mmCIF file of C-alpha atoms in Angstrom:
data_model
loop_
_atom_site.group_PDB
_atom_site.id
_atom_site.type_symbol
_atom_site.label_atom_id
_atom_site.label_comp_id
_atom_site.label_asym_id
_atom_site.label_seq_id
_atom_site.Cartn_x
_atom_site.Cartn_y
_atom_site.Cartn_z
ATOM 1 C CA UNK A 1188 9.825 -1.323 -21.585
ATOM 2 C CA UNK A 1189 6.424 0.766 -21.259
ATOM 3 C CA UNK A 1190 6.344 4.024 -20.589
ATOM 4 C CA UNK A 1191 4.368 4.878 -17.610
ATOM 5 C CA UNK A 1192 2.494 8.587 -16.739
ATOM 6 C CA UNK A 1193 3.950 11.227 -15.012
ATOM 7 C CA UNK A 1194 4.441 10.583 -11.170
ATOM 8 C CA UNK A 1195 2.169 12.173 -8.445
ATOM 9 C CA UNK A 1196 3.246 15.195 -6.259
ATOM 10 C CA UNK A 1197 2.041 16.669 -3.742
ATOM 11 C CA UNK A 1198 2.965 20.421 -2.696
ATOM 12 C CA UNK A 1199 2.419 20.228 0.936
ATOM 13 C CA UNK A 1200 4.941 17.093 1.026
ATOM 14 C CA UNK A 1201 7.182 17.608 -1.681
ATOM 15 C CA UNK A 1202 6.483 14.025 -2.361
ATOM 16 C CA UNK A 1203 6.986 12.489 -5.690
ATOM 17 C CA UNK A 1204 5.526 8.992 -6.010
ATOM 18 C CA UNK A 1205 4.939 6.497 -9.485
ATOM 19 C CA UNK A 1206 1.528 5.824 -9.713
ATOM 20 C CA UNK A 1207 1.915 1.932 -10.711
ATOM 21 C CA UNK A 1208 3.641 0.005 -7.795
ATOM 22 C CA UNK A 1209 4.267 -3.582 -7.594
ATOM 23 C CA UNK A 1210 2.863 -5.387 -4.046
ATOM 24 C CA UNK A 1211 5.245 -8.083 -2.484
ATOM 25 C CA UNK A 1212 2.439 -9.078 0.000
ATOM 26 C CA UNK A 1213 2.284 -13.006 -0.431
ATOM 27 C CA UNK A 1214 0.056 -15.195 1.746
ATOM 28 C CA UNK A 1215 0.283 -17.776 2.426
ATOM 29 C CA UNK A 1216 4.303 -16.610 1.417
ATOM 30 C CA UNK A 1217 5.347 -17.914 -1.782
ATOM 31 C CA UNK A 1218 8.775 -19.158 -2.867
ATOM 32 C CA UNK A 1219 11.653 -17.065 -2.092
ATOM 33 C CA UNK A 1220 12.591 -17.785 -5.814
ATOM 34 C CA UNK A 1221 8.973 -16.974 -7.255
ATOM 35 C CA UNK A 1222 8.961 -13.541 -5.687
ATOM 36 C CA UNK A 1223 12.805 -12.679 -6.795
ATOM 37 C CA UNK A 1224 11.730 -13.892 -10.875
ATOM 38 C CA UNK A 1225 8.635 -11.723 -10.385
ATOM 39 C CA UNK A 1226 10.384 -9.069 -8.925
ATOM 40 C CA UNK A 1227 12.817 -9.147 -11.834
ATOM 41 C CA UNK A 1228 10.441 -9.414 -14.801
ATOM 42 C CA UNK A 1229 8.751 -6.084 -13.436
ATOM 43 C CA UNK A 1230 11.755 -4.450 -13.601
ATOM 44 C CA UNK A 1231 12.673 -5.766 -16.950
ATOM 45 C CA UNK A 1232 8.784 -3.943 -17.729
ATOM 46 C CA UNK A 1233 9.254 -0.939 -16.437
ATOM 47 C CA UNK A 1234 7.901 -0.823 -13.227
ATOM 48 C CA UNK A 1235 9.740 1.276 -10.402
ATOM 49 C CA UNK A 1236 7.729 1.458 -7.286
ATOM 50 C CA UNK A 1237 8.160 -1.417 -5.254
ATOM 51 C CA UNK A 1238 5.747 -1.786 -2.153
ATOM 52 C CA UNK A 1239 7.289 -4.216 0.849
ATOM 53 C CA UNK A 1240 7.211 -4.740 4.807
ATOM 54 C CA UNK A 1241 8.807 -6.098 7.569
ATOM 55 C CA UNK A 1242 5.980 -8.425 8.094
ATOM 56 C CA UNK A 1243 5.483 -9.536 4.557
ATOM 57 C CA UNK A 1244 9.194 -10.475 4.635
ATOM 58 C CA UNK A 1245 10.547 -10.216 0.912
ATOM 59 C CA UNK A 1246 12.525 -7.580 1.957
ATOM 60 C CA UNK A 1247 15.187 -9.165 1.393
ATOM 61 C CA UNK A 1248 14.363 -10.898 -1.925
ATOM 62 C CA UNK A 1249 13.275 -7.667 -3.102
ATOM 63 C CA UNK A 1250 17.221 -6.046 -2.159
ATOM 64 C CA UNK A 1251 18.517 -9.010 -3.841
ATOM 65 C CA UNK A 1252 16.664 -8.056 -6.899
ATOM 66 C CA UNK A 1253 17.719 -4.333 -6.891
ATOM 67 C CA UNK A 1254 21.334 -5.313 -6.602
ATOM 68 C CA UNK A 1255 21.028 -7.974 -9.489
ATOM 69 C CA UNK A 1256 19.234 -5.390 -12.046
ATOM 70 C CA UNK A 1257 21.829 -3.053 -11.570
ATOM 71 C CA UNK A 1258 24.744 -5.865 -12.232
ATOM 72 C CA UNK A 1259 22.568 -6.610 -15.014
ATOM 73 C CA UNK A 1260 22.114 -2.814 -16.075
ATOM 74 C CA UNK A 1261 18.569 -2.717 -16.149
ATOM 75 C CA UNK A 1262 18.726 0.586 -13.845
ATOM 76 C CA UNK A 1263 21.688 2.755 -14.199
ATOM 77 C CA UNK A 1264 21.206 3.566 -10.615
ATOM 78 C CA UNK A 1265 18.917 2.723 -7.291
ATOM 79 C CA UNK A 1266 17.868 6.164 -7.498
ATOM 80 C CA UNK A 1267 15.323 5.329 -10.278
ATOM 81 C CA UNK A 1268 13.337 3.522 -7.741
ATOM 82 C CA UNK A 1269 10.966 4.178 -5.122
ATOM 83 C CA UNK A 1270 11.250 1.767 -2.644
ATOM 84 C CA UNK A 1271 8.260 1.651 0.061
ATOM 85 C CA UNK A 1272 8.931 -0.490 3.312
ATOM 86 C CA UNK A 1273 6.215 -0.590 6.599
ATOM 87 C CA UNK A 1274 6.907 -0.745 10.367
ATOM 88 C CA UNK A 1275 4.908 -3.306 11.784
ATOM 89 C CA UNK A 1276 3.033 -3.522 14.781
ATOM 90 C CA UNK A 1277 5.602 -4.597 17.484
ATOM 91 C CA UNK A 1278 8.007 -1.987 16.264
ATOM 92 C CA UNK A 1279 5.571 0.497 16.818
ATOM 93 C CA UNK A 1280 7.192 2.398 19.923
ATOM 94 C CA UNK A 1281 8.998 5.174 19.802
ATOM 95 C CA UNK A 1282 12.247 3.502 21.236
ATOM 96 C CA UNK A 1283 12.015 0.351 18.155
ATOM 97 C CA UNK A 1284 11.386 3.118 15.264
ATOM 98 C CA UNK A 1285 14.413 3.275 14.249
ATOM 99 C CA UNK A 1286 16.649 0.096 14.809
ATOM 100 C CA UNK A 1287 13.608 -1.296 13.100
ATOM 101 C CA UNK A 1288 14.133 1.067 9.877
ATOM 102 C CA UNK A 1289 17.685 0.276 10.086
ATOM 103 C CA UNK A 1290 16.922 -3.465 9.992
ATOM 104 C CA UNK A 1291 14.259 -3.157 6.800
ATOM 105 C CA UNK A 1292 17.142 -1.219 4.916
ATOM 106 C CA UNK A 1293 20.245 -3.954 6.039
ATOM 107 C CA UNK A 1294 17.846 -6.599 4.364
ATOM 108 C CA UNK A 1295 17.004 -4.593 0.991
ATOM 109 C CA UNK A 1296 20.829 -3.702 0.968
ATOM 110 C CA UNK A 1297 19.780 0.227 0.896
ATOM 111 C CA UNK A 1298 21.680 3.404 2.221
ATOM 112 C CA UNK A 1299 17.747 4.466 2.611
ATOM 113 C CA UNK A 1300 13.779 3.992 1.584
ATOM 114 C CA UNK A 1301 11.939 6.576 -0.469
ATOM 115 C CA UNK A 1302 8.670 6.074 1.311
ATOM 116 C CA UNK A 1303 8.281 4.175 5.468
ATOM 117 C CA UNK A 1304 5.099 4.172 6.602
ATOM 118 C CA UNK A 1305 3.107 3.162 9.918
ATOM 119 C CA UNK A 1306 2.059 0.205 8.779
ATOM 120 C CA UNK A 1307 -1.543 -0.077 10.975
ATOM 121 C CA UNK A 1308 -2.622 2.378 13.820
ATOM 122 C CA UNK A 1309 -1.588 -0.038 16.632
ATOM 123 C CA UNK A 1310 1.017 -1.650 18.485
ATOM 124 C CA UNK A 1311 1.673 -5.307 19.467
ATOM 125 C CA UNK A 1312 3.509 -6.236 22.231
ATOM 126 C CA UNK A 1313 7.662 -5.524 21.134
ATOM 127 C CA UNK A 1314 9.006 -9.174 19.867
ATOM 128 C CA UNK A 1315 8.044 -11.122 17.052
ATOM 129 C CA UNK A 1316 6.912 -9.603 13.583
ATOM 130 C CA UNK A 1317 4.311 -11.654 12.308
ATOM 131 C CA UNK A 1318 0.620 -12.019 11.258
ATOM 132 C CA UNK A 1319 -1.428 -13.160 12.379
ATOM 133 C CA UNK A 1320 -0.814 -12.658 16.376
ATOM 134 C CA UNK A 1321 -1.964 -13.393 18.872
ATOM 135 C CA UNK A 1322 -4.881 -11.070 19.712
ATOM 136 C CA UNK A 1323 -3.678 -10.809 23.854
ATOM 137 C CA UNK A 1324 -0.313 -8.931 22.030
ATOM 138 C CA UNK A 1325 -2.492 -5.835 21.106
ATOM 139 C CA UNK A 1326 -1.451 -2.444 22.236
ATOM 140 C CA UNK A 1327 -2.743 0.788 21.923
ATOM 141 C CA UNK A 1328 -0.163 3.190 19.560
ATOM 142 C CA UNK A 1329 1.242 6.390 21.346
ATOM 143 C CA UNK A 1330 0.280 8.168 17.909
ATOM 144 C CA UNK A 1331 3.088 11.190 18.772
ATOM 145 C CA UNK A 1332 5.726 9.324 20.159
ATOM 146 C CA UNK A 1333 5.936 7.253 17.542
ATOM 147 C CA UNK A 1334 5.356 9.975 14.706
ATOM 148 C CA UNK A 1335 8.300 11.959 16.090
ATOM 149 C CA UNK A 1336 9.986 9.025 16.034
ATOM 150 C CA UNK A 1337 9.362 8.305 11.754
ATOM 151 C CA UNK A 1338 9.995 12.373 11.596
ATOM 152 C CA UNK A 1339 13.452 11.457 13.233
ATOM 153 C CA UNK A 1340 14.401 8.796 10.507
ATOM 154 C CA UNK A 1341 13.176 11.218 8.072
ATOM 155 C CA UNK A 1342 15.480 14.055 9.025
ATOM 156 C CA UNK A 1343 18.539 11.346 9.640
ATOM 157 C CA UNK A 1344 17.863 11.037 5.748
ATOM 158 C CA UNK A 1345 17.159 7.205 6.252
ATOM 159 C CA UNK A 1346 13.685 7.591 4.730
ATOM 160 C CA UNK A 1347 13.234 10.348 2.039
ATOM 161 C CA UNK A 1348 9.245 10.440 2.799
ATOM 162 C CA UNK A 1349 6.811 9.107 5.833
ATOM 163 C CA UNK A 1350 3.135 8.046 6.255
ATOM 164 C CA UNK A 1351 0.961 5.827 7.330
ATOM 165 C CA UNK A 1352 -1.703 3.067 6.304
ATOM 166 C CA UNK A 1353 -4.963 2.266 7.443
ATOM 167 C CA UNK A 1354 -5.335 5.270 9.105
ATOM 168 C CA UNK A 1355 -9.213 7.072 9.132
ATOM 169 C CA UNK A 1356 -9.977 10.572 9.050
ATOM 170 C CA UNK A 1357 -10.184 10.655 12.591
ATOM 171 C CA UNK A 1358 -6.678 9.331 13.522
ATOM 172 C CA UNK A 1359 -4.947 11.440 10.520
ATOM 173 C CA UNK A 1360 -6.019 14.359 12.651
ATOM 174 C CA UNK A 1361 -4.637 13.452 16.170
ATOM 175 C CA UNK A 1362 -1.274 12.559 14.019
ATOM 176 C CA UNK A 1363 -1.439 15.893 12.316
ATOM 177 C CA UNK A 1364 -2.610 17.505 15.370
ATOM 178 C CA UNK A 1365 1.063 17.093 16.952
ATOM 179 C CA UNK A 1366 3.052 16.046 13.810
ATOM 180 C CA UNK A 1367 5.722 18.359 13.007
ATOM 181 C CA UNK A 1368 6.331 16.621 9.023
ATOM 182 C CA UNK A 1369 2.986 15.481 7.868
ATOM 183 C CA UNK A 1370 2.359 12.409 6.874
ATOM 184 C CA UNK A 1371 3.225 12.204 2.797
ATOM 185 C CA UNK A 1372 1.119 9.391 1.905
ATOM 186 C CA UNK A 1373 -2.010 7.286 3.542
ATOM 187 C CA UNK A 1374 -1.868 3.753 2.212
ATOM 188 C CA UNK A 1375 -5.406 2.449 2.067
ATOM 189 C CA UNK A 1376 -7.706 -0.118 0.984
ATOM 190 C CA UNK A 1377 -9.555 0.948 -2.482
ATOM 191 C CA UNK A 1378 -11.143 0.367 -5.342
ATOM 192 C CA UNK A 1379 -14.617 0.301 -7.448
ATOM 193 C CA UNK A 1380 -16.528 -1.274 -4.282
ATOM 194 C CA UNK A 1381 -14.486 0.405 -1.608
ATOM 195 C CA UNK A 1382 -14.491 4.020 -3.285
ATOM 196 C CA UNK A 1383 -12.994 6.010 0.177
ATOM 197 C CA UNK A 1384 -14.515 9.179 -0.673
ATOM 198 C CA UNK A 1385 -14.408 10.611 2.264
ATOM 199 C CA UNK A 1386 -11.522 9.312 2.784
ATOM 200 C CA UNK A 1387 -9.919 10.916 -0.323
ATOM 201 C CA UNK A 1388 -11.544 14.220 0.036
ATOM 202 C CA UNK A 1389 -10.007 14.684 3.823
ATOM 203 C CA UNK A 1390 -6.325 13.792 2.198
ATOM 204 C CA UNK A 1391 -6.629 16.599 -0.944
ATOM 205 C CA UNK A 1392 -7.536 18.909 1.797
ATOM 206 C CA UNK A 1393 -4.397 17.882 3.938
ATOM 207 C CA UNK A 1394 -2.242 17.095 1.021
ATOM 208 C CA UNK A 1395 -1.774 13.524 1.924
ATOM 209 C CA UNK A 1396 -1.736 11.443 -1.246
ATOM 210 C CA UNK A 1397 -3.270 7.936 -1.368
ATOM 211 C CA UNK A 1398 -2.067 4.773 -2.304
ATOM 212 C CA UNK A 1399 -4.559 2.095 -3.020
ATOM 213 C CA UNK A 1400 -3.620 -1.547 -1.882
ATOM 214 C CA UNK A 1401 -6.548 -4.457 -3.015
ATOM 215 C CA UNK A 1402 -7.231 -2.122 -5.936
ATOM 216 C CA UNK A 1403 -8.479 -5.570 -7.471
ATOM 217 C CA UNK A 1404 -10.219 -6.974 -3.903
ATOM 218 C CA UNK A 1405 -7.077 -8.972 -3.170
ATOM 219 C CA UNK A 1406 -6.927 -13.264 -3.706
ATOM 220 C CA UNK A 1407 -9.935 -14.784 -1.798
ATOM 221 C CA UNK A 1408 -7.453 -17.190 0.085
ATOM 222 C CA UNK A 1409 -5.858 -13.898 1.826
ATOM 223 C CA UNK A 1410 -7.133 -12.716 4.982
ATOM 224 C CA UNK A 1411 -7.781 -9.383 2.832
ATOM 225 C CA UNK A 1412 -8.933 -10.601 -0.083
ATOM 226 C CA UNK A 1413 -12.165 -10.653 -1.384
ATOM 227 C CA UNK A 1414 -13.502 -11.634 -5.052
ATOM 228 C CA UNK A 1415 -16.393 -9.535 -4.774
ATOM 229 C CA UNK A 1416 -14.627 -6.722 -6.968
ATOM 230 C CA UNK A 1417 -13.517 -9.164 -9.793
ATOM 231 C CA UNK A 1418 -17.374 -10.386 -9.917
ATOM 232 C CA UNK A 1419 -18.977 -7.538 -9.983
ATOM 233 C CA UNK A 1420 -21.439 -7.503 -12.667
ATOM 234 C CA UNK A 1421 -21.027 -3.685 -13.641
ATOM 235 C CA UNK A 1422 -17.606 -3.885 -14.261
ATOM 236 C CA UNK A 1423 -17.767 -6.958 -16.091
ATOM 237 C CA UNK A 1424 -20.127 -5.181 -18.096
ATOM 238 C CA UNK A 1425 -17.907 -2.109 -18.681
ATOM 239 C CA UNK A 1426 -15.060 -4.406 -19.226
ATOM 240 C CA UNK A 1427 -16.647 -6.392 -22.180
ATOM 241 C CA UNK A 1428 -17.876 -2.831 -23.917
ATOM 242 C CA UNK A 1429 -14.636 -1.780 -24.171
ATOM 243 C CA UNK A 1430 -12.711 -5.104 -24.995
ATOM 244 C CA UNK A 1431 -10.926 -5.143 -21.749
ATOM 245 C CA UNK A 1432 -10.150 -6.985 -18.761
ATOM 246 C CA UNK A 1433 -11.912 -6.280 -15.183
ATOM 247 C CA UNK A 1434 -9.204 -5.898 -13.379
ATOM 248 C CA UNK A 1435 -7.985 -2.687 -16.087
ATOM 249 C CA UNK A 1436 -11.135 -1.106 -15.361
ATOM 250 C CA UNK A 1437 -10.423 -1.126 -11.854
ATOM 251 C CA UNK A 1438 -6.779 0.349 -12.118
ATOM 252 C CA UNK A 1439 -7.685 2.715 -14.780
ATOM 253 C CA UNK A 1440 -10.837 3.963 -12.643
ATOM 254 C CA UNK A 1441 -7.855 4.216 -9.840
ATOM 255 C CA UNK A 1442 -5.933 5.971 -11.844
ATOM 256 C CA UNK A 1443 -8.594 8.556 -13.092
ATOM 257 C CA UNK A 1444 -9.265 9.486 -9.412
ATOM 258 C CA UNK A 1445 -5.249 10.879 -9.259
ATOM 259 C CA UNK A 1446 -4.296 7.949 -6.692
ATOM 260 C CA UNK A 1447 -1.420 5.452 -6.808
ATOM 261 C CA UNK A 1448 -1.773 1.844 -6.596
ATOM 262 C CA UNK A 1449 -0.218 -1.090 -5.681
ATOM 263 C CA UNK A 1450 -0.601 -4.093 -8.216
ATOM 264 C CA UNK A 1451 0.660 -7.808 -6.711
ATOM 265 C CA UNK A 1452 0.587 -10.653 -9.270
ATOM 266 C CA UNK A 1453 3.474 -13.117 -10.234
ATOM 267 C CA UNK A 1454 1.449 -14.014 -13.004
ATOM 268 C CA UNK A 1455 4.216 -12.654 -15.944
ATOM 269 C CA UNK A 1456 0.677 -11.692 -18.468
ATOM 270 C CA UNK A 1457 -1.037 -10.063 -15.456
ATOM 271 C CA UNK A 1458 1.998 -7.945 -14.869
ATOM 272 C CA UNK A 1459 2.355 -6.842 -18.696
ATOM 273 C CA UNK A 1460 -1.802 -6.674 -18.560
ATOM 274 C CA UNK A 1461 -1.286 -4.064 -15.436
ATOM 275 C CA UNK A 1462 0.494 -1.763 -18.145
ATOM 276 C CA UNK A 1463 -2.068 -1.292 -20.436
ATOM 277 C CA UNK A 1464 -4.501 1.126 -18.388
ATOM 278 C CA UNK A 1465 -2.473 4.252 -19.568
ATOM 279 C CA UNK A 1466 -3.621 5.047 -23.450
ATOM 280 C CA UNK A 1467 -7.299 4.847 -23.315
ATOM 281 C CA UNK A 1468 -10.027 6.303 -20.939
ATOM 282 C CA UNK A 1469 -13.200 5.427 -19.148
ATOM 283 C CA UNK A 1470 -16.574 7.787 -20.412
ATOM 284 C CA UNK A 1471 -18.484 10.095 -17.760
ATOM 285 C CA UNK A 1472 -21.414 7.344 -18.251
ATOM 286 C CA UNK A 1473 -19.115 4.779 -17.376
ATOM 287 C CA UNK A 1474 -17.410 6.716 -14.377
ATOM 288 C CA UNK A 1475 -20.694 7.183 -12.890
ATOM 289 C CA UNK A 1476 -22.130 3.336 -13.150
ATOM 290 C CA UNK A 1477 -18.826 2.702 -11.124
ATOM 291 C CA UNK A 1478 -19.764 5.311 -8.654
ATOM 292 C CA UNK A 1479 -23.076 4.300 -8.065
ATOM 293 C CA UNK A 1480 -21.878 0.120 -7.421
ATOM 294 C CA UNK A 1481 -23.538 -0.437 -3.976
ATOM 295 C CA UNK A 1482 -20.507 0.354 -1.299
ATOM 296 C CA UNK A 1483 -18.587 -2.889 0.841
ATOM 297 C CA UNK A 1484 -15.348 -2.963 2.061
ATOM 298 C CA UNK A 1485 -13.317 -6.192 1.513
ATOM 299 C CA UNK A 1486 -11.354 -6.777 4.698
ATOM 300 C CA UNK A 1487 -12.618 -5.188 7.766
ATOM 301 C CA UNK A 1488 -9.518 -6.436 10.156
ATOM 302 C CA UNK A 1489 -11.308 -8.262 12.487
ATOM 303 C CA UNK A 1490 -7.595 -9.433 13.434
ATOM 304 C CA UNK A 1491 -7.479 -6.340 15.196
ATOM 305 C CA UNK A 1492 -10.196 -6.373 17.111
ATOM 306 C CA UNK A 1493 -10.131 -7.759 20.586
ATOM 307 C CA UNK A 1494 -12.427 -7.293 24.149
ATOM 308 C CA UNK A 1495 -9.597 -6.334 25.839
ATOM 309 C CA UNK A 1496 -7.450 -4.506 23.005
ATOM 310 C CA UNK A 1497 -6.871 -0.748 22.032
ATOM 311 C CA UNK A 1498 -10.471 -1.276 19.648
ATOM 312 C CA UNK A 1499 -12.740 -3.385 20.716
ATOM 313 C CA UNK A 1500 -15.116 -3.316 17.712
ATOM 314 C CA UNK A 1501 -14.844 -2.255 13.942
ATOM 315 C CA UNK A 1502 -16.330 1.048 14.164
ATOM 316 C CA UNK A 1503 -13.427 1.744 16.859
ATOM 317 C CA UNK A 1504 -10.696 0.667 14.124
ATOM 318 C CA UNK A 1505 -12.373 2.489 11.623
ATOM 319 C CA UNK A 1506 -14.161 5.581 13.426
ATOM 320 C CA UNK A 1507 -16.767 4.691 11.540
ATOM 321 C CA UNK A 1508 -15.529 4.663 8.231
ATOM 322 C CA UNK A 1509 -16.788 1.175 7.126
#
């Protein structure tokens, strides 16, 4: 097993968070068998964040696999993971909050998740969880009623930490602006070509930690994928200098900017190649070719976006931001 770097805390939260996770997102969904082996193997590594959803459901492939490394011994106890789980869409209203948090942890087999966030700054209408949807479904998100309503499950103990994802600077304040917990982490898209500056520099100042999802761009064939990052020319060029692969510039240049990430590949060499970003270093020069790669970000959720929805154009979703 590898040994991975100290976690990431945050004083305002209390929040401690590994800064490797493995992603369960799988579109179109893979085998129910693929995900539990993959799941498995990056136990058997050494990983211990494990990022899920409701709407990616392997919720419960990923409980299966939790129960089966500790018949197996591979964790003494559950309490040497951090489990992460998202409310989607259509549970978000304040009455669905929790019976929805109650259903994520009856499929992962757990007493309660280290992390639940807000899984998109919107509502659908309450039914189905699934994506896509249809676009006549979208709701606008009663930010505080449903806040109070993920501070509720964090005082009932059922989730250790909240927060969000996808959320701009702009809607982080009307949350904070009533919240009574602050939100503990904001799970975002980033990486080299989608740096979030801003972005990052509004969270320090809050204490909100980030978590990067697509810190690779994300498979082309998903609707958030792009293969623009694993192209890019600079990093390629960075990568062959140093004698390693693009995508470990792109979590070690994550990892330099004190942000967690969240890795998805059921590729069993990718997963053990993921490791390898923690005994070596980028240069200054290097650091600042990456900042300087021309700015694009991969998946601009036009799924989201509808004439007669809560945002009717990006710049809406995003507050600019894009």
């Amino acid at each position: 097993m590898v040994s991975l770097p100290e976690p990431l805390r945050s004083s305002t939260t209390g929040i401690i968070i590994p800064v490797l996770g493995f992603g369960t997102a799988a579109y179109p969904s893979a085998e129910h068998k693929t995900i539990k082996d993959s799941i498995l193997h990056a136990i058997k590594l050494g990983y211990r964040h494990f990022d899920t959803a409701a709407v990616y459901q392997t919720e419960e492939a990923l409980g299966e696999e939790i129960s089966e490394a500790l018949s197996l011994a591979l964790i003494k106890s559950r309490d040497e993971l951090f489990i992460t789980s998202k409310l989607w869409c259509s549970d978000a209203h304040s009455q669905h909050v929790l019976p929805a948090l109650q259903n994520t942890l009856k499929k992962l087999k757990l007493e309660f998740l280290d992390l639940y966030l807000i899984h998109w700054p919107v509502s659908l209408k309450p039914g189905k969880c699934e994506f896509p949807f249809p676009k006549e479904h979208l709701r606008p998100m009663d930010f505080k009623s449903v806040w109070e309503a993920m501070e509720e499950c964090q005082k009932l103990g059922l989730a250790k930490n909240i927060g969000v994802s996808n959320f701009s600077c702009k809607k982080l304040e009307t949350l904070l602006a009533t919240a009574k917990i602050p939100p503990a982490i904001n799970q975002v898209e980033m990486n080299p070509l989608w740096q979030q500056k801003r972005l990052r520099e509004f969270c320090e100042e809050k204490g909100i930690l980030i978590t990067a999802y697509s810190p690779l761009g994300g498979p082309k064939e998903t609707p958030w994928g792009t293969n623009q990052v694993m192209q890019c020319e600079v990093l390629k060029e960075i990568a062959d200098a140093k004698g390693k692969t693009i995508a470990q510039i792109c979590l070690r240049w994550a990892y330099e900017q004190g942000v967690s990430f969240v890795m998805k590949s059921f590729e069993k060499t990718r997963m053990e190649e993921n490791f390898n970003i923690f005994d070596w270093k980028l240069s200054p020069e290097e650091l600042q070719k990456i900042t300087q790669i021309p700015q694009q970000k991969g998946w601009p959720a036009l799924d989201f976006i509808a004439d007669n929805g809560p945002y009717k154009c990006i710049m809406e979703l995003w507050d600019g931001e894009i």
